[in-house]
Amino acid sequence: MSDILNSAGSVHSLLQSIKQGDTRILSRCISWVENESGKYLDILQSLDLDQFSKNVIGITGPPGAGKSTLIDALAGNLLGQGGKKIAIICIDPSSPFHAGALLGDRIRMSKWFTHPDVYIRSLASRGNAGGLNPKVIEITDLLKAARFDYIIIETVGVGQNEVEVASIADSTVVVLTPESGDDIQAMKSGLMEIADIFVVNKSDHPEADNLLRHLENAVMYSKKEIPLVKTIASQGVGVETLSQIIVRDLNSNKDSEKRYRLIAEKTYQLVLQKKMRSIDKQALLDKIKEGIRIENFNMYRFVEDF
Ligand SMILES: Nc1nc2c(ncn2[C@@H]2O[C@H](COP(=O)(O)OP(=O)(O)OP(=O)(O)O)[C@@H](O)[C@H]2O)c(=O)[nH]1
Ligand SMILES: [Mg+2]
């Protein structure tokens, strides 16, 4: 492996290895992307992906809704179809540190960690406020290059992160529980916009039917059709149905306009990242000092000229 990783001009062979399922090389390339080191840019620029293929599943919802438990069961179901390879990305907002993020999900999804057809990668989120990992777009594309049949991304939150994950996922599953009532009220219109599928998990809870009715009502007034699925993730109940609905949603011929918007949104995020990188704070400070020294400094004129 070290030969391929170290020698010059071997981006092609790296990508070949990734395509052939070499997860050690895949992991290394993901780390390069995360750290913007090694051949990361060459690799990304050599990707040859079908922008219209759909296999990215976003699973989002409030903390503790049962997302990981659901993914665990879902992975079992999808693998049961035979011959499928699954990648799971968990984005953990509770810890900005990698080790912490990894440990939490390693415990929850322990049974898949050694499965040859499952690849799990935990990513830290941007910081304590949550949000997606800034490299998740690129990492998802590497996983696509690695020819996973399904790429499942777990993110926490009712709020901004959900909107973000919807811009990466081909099918967004919003997991709610009877416990998350207040959040839903606050987010209703936003949730309708991003959800392709609603899951009412913990439906063993006595209030579950209330939530279901509430959502049914909301969905009736929404512009698009959003399937609702009741699950008890911890017992595997409803998982088969959910799995079928997700696969159907991925295979459906949704309007191509949405595809273009999705690609535009991802490109926008990448452009934003690139622009941010080009801002050198020390240079900014020096320029401000200079500006204040020689003229009547105005921050707004300065920003326009920057
Ligand atoms: N009663 C009940 N408990 C469940 C169900 N699904 C998951 N749980 C439990 O809920 C707790 C949280 O589950 P997780 O799968 O870790 O939830 P999560 O949404 O991934 O949590 P975070 O990643 O921390 O946001 C665990 O103790 C699960 O066993 C369910 O359907 N019914
Ligand atoms: Mg989780």
Tab-separated table of C-alpha atoms and ligand atoms in Angstrom, residues 66-69 105 108-109 154 156, ligand 2:
chain	number	residue	atom	x	y	z
A	66	GLY	CA	-32.853	6.720	17.569
A	67	LYS	CA	-31.008	7.587	14.369
A	68	SER	CA	-28.034	5.309	15.040
A	69	THR	CA	-30.274	2.469	16.176
A	105	ASP	CA	-20.740	5.266	17.331
A	108	ARG	CA	-23.681	1.704	18.986
A	109	MET	CA	-22.850	0.058	15.702
A	154	GLU	CA	-26.254	10.548	10.212
A	156	VAL	CA	-28.064	15.434	14.678
B	2	MG	MG	-26.480	8.655	16.867
